[in-house]
Tab-separated table of C-alpha atoms in Angstrom:
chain	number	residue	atom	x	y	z
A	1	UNK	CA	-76.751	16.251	-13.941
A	2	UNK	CA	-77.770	19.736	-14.713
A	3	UNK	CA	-74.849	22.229	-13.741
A	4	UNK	CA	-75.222	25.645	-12.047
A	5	UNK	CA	-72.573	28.264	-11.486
A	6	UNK	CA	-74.078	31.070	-8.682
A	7	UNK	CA	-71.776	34.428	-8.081
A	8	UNK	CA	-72.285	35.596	-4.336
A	9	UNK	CA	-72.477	32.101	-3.048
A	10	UNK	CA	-71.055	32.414	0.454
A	11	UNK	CA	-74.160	34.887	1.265
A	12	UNK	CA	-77.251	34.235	2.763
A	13	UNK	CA	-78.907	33.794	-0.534
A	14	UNK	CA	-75.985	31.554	-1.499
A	15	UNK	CA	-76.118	29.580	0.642
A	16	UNK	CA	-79.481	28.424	0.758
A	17	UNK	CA	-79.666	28.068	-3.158
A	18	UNK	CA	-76.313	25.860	-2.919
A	19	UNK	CA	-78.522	23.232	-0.475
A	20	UNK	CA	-81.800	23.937	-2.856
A	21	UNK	CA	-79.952	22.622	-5.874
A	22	UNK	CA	-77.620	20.047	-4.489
A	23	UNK	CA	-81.212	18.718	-3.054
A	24	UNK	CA	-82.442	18.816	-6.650
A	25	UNK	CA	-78.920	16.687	-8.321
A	26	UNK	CA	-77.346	19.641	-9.572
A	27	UNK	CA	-73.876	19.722	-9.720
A	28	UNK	CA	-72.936	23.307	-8.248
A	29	UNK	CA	-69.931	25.933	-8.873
A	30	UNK	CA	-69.397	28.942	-6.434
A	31	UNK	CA	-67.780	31.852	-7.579
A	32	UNK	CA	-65.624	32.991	-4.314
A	33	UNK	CA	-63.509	36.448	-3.808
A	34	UNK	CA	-60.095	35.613	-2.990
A	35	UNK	CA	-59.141	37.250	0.333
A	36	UNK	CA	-56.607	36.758	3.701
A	37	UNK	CA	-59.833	34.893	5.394
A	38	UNK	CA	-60.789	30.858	4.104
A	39	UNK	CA	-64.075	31.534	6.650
A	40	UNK	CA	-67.221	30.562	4.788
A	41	UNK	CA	-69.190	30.306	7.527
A	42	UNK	CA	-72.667	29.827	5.421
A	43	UNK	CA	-71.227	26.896	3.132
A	44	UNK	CA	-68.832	25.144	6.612
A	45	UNK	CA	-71.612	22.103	6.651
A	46	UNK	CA	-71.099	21.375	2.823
A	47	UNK	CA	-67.225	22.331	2.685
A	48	UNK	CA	-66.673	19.756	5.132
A	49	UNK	CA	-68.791	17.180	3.870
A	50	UNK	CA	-65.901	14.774	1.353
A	51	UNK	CA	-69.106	13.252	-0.154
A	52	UNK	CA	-70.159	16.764	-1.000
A	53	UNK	CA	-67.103	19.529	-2.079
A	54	UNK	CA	-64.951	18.028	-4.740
A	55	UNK	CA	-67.834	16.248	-6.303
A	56	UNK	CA	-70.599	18.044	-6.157
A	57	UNK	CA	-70.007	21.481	-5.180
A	58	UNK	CA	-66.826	23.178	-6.060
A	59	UNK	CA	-65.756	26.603	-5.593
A	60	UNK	CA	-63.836	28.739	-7.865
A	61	UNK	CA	-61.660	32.324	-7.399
A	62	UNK	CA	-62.864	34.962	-8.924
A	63	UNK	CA	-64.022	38.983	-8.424
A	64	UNK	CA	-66.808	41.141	-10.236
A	65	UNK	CA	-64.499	43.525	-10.922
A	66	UNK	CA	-61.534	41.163	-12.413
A	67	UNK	CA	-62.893	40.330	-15.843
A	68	UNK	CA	-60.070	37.699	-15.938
A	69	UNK	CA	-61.072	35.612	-13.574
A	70	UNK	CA	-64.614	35.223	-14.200
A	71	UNK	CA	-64.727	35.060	-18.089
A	72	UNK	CA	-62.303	31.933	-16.686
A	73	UNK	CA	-64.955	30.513	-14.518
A	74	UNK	CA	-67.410	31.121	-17.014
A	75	UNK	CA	-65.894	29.205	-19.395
A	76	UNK	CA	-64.429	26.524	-17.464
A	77	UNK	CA	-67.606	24.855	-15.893
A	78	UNK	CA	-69.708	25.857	-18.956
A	79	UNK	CA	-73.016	26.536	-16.656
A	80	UNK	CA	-77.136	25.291	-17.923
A	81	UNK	CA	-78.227	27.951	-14.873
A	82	UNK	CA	-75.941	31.079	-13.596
A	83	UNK	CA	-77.501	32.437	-10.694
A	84	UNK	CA	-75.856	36.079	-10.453
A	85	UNK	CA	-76.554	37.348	-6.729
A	86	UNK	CA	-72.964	38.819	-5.694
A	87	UNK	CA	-72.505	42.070	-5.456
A	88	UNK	CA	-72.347	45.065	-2.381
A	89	UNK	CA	-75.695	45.166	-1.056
A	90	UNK	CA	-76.008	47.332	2.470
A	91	UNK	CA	-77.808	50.104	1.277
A	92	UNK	CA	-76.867	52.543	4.291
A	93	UNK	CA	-73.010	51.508	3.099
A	94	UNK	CA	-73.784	52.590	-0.393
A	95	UNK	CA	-73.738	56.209	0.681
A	96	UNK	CA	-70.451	55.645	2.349
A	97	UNK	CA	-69.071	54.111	-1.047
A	98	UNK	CA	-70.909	54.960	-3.862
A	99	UNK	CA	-68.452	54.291	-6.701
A	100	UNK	CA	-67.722	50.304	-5.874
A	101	UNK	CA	-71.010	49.599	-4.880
A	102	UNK	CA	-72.019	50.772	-8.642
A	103	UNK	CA	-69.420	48.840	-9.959
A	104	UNK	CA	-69.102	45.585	-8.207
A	105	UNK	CA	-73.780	45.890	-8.786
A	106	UNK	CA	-74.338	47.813	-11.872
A	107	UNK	CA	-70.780	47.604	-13.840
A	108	UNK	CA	-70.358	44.148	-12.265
A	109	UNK	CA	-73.475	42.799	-14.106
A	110	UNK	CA	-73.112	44.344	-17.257
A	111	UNK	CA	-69.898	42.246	-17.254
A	112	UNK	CA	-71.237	39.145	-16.623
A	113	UNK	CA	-73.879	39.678	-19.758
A	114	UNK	CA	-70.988	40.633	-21.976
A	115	UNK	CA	-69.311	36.979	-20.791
A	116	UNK	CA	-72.577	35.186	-21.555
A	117	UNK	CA	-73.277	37.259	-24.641
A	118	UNK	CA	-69.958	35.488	-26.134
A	119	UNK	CA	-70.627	32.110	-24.768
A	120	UNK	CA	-71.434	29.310	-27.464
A	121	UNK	CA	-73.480	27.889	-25.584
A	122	UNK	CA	-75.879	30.480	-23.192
A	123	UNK	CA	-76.952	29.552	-19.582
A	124	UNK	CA	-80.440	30.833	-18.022
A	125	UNK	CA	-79.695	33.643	-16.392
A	126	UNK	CA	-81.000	34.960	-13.154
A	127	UNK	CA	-80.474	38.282	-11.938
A	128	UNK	CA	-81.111	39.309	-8.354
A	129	UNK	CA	-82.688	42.634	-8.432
A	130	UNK	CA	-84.074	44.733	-5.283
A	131	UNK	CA	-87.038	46.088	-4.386
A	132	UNK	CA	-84.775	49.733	-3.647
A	133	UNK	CA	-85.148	50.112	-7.692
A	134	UNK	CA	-88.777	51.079	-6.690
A	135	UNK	CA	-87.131	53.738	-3.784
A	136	UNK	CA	-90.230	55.867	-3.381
A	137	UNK	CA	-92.975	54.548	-5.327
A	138	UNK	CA	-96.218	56.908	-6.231
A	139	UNK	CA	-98.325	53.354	-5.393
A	140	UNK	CA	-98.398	50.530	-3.585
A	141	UNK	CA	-98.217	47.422	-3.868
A	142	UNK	CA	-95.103	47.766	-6.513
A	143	UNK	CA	-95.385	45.146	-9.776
A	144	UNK	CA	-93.033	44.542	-12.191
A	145	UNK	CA	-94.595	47.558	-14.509
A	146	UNK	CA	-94.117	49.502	-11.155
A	147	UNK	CA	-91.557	52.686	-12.628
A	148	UNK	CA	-87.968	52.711	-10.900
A	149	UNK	CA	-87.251	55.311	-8.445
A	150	UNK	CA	-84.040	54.665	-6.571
A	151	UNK	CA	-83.011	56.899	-3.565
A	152	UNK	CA	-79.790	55.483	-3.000
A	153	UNK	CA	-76.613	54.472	-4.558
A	154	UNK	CA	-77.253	50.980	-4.379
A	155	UNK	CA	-80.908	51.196	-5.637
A	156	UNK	CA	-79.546	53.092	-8.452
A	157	UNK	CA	-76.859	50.505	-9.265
A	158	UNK	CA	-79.612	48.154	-8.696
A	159	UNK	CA	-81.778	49.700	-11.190
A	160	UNK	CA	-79.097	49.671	-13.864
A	161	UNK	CA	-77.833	46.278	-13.712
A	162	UNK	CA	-81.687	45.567	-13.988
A	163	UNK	CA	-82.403	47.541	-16.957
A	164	UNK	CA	-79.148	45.966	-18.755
A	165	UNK	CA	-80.824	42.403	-18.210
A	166	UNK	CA	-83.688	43.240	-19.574
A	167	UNK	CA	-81.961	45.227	-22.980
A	168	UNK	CA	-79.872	42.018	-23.248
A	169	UNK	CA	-83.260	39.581	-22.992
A	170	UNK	CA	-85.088	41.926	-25.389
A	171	UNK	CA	-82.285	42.810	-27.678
A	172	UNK	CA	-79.901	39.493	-28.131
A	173	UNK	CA	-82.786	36.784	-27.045
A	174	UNK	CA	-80.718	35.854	-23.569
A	175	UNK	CA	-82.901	33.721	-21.322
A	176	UNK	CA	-82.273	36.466	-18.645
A	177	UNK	CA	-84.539	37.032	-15.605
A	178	UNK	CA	-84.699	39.599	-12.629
A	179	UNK	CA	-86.126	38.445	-9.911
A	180	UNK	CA	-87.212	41.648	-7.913
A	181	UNK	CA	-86.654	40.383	-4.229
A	182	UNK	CA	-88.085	42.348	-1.514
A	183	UNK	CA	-85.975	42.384	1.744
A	184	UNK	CA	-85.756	38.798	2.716
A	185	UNK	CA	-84.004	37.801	6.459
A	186	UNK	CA	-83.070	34.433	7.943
A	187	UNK	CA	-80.605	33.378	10.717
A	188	UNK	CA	-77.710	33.649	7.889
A	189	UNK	CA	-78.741	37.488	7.005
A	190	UNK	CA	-75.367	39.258	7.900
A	191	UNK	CA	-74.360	41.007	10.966
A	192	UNK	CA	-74.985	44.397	10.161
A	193	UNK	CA	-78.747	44.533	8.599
A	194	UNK	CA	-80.872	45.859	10.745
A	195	UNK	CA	-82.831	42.364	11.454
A	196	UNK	CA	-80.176	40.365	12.639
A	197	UNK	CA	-78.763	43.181	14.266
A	198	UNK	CA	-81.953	43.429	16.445
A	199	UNK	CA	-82.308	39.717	16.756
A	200	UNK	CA	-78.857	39.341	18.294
A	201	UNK	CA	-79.170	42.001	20.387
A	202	UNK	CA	-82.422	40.434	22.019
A	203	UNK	CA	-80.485	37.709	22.442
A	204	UNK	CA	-77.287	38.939	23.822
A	205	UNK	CA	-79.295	41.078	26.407
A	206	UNK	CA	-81.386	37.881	27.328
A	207	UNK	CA	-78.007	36.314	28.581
A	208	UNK	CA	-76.721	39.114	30.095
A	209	UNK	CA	-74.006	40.175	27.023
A	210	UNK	CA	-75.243	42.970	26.248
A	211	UNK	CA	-77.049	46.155	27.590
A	212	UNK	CA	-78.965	48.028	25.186
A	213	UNK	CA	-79.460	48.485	21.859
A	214	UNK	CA	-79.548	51.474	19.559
A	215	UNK	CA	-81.507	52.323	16.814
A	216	UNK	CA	-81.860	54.805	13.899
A	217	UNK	CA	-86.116	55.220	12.486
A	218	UNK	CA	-87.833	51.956	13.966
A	219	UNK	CA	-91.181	53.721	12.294
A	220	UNK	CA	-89.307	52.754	8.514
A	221	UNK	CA	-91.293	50.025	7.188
A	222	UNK	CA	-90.558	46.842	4.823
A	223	UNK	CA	-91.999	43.680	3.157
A	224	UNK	CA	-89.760	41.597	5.467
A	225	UNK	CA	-89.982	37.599	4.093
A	226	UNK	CA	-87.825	34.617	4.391
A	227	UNK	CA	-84.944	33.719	2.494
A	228	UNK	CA	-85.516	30.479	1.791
A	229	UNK	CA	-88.800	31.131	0.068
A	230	UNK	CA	-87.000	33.531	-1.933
A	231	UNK	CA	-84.268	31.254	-3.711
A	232	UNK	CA	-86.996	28.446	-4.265
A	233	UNK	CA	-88.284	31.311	-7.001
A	234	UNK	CA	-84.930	32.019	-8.057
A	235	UNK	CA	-84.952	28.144	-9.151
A	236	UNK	CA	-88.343	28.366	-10.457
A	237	UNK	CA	-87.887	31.178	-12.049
A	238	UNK	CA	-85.050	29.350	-14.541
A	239	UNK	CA	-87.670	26.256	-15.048
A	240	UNK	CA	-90.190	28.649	-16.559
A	241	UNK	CA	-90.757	27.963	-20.408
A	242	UNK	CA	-90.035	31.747	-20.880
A	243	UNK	CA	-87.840	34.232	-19.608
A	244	UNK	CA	-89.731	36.820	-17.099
A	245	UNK	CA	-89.439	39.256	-14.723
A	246	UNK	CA	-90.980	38.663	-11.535
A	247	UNK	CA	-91.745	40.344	-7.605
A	248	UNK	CA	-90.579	37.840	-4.727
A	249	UNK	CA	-92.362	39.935	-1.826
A	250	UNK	CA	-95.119	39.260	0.759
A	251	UNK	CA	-97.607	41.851	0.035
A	252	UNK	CA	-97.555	42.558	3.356
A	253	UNK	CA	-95.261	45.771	5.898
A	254	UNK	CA	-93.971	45.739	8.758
A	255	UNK	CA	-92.219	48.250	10.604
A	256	UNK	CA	-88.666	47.713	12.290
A	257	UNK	CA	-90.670	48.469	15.457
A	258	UNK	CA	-92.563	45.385	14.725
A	259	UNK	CA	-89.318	43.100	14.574
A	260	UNK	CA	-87.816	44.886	17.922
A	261	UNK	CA	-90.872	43.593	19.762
A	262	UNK	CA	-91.175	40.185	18.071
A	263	UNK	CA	-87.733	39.857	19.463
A	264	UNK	CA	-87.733	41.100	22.524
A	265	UNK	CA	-91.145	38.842	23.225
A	266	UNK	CA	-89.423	36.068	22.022
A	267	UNK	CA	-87.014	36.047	24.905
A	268	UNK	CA	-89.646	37.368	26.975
A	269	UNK	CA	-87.881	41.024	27.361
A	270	UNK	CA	-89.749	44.296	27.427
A	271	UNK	CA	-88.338	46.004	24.603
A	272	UNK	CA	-88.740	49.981	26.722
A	273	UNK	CA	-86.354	49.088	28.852
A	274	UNK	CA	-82.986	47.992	26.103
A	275	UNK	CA	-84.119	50.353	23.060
A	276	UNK	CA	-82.242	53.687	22.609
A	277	UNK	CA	-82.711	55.836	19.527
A	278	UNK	CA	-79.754	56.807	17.868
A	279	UNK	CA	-79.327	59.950	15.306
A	280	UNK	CA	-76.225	58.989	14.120
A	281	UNK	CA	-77.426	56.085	12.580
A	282	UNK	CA	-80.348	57.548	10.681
A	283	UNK	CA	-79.727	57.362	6.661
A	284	UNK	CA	-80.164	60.502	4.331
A	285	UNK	CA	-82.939	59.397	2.228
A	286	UNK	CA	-85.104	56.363	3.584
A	287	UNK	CA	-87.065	54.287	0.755
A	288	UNK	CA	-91.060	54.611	1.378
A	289	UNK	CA	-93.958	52.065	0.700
A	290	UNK	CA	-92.199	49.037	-0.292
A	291	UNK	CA	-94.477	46.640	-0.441
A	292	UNK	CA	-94.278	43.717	-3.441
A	293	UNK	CA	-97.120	42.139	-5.074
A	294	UNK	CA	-96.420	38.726	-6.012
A	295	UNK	CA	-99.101	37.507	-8.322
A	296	UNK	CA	-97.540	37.165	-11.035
A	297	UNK	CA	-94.633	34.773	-9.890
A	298	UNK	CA	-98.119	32.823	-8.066
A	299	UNK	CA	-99.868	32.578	-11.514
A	300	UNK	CA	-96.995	31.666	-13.502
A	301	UNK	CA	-94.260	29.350	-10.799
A	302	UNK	CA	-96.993	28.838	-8.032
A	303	UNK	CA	-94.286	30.257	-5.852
A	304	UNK	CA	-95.962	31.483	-2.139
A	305	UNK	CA	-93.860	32.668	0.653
A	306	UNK	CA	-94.455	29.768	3.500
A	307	UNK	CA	-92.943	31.310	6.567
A	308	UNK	CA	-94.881	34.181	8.631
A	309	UNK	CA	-93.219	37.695	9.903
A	310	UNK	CA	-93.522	36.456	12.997
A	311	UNK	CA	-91.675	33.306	12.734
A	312	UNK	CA	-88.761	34.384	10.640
A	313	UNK	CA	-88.086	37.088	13.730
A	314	UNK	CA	-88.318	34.492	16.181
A	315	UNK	CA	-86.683	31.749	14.702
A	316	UNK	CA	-83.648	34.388	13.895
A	317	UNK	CA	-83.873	35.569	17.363
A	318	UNK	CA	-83.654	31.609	18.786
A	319	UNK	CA	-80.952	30.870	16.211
A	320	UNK	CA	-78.893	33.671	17.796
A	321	UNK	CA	-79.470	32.876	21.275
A	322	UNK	CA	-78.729	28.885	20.718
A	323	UNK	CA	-75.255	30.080	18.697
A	324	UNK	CA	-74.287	32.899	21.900
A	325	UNK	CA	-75.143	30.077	24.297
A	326	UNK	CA	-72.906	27.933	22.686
A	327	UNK	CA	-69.849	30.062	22.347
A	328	UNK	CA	-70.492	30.835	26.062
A	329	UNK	CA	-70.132	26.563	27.184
């Protein structure tokens, strides 16, 4: 049974790679912060399950910035894969706290590689990267030659910790991959991105919750795909017979505009009358011209995203009005 030890695996990307390789026979090890809450909200199906945690998944203590702890991990369930996707990743937080988000994403990295470096035995080692290394690219569609641009602290941090995997593939032979993911969504995707935020607020307004919703720049654009096409390359990614660096993306933008009236059609709103710009929450610098091209990862892992704009939006939007209609019974 092939063993797999993924940092950040309460998230949304966590928590969909957990049920990818459980589905596949791994045997799976979570890497958990220890804090005053026990919610896991992403991983409550599994956690509950006794044929599942204890057996087959377990979860272990231990922080990016508390060497301690995860050189313990580490060396304790001895990992064939490490999936390393923890780490602070709001970008309009960055600005707010610069100095942990580059530690806990850059410095937090560079640890981890030092840990594997002195392993005896090294996993395959994946690397979540982020399509804000790119920040405002001089051509589109961005490729993995595409130069790194950051405009933010956490596509700086970003751009570091991706650099250091790729100094530590070149330099000491580590089976170490970055999988550039462009910004991926799903009913999971936490409260306060900009996706879910508009989804619930469809949603919440639909059933009478809620009144309006504001809004910084609804003209920003993205490659907006779906999470669970994005961790199916993670795991493909570690099956390759050599250790690359790939774009997880779409190819194709859409504007935040786009997802406020997917959503608000979805629960057959007009958007006009619930949408109120907001200043306050405009960022400083806003990335431009994100947009991934994927070929590579299609040539060499046949990985394609499966699931439309259009239906990630409305399938979040449903998945928040089923969850408000049941906290309302």
């Amino acid at each position: 049974m092939p063993r797999a030890l993924i940092s950040g695996i309460t998230g949304q990307d966590g928590s969909y790679l957990t049920e990818l390789l459980l589905e596949k026979g791994y045997e799976v090890h979570g890497m958990v912060r220890r804090t005053s809450s026990l919610e896991r909200s992403r991983l409550v199906h599994l956690y509950r399950d006794p044929q599942i945690y204890g057996k087959r998944l377990h979860l272990h203590y231990a922080d990016l910035d508390d060497p301690t702890t995860m050189r313990r991990v580490l060396t304790t369930v001895e990992p064939d894969e490490l999936y390393h996707l923890a780490g602070q990743s709001h970008v309009g937080l960055s600005f707010e706290i610069p100095e942990s988000t580059c530690d806990l994403t850059a410095m937090g990295t560079l640890r981890l590689l030092e840990m594997v470096q002195d392993m005896r035995k090294k996993p395959r080692f994946f690397h979540a990267a982020s399509s804000e290394i790119f920040g405002q690219p001089t051509h589109q569609p961005q490729d993995e030659t595409t130069p790194y641009a950051p405009v933010n602290p956490y596509g700086c941090a970003k751009a570091f910790a991706t650099q250091m995997v790729t100094i530590y593939r070149k330099t000491f032979g580590h089976f170490a991959v970055n999988g550039i993911m462009f910004n991926h969504e799903s009913p999971r995707r936490g409260e306060n991105f900009v996706t879910r935020k508009i989804c619930h607020a469809a949603a919440a307004i639909k059933l009478g919750r809620q009144k309006e919703l504001l809004l910084g720049d609804t003209s920003a654009k993205r490659d907006w795909g779906y999470a669970k096409d994005y961790v199916r390359g993670m795991w493909l990614s570690l099956q390759h017979a050599t250790a690359e660096d790939y774009i997880f993306a779409t190819g194709k933008l859409h504007s935040v505009q786009d997802v406020v009236e997917t959503a608000f059609a979805t629960v057959s709103l007009d958007w006009r009358e619930h949408v109120r710009k907001d200043n306050r929450l405009l960022r400083p610098a806003e990335p431009q011209r994100l947009c991934g091209n994927p070929a590579k990862a299609r040539r060499l892992l046949n990985w394609e995203p499966t699931t439309s704009f259009k239906q990630l939006i409305e399938e979040m939007t449903q998945a928040e009005l089923a969850q408000l209609t049941r906290t309302a019974a």
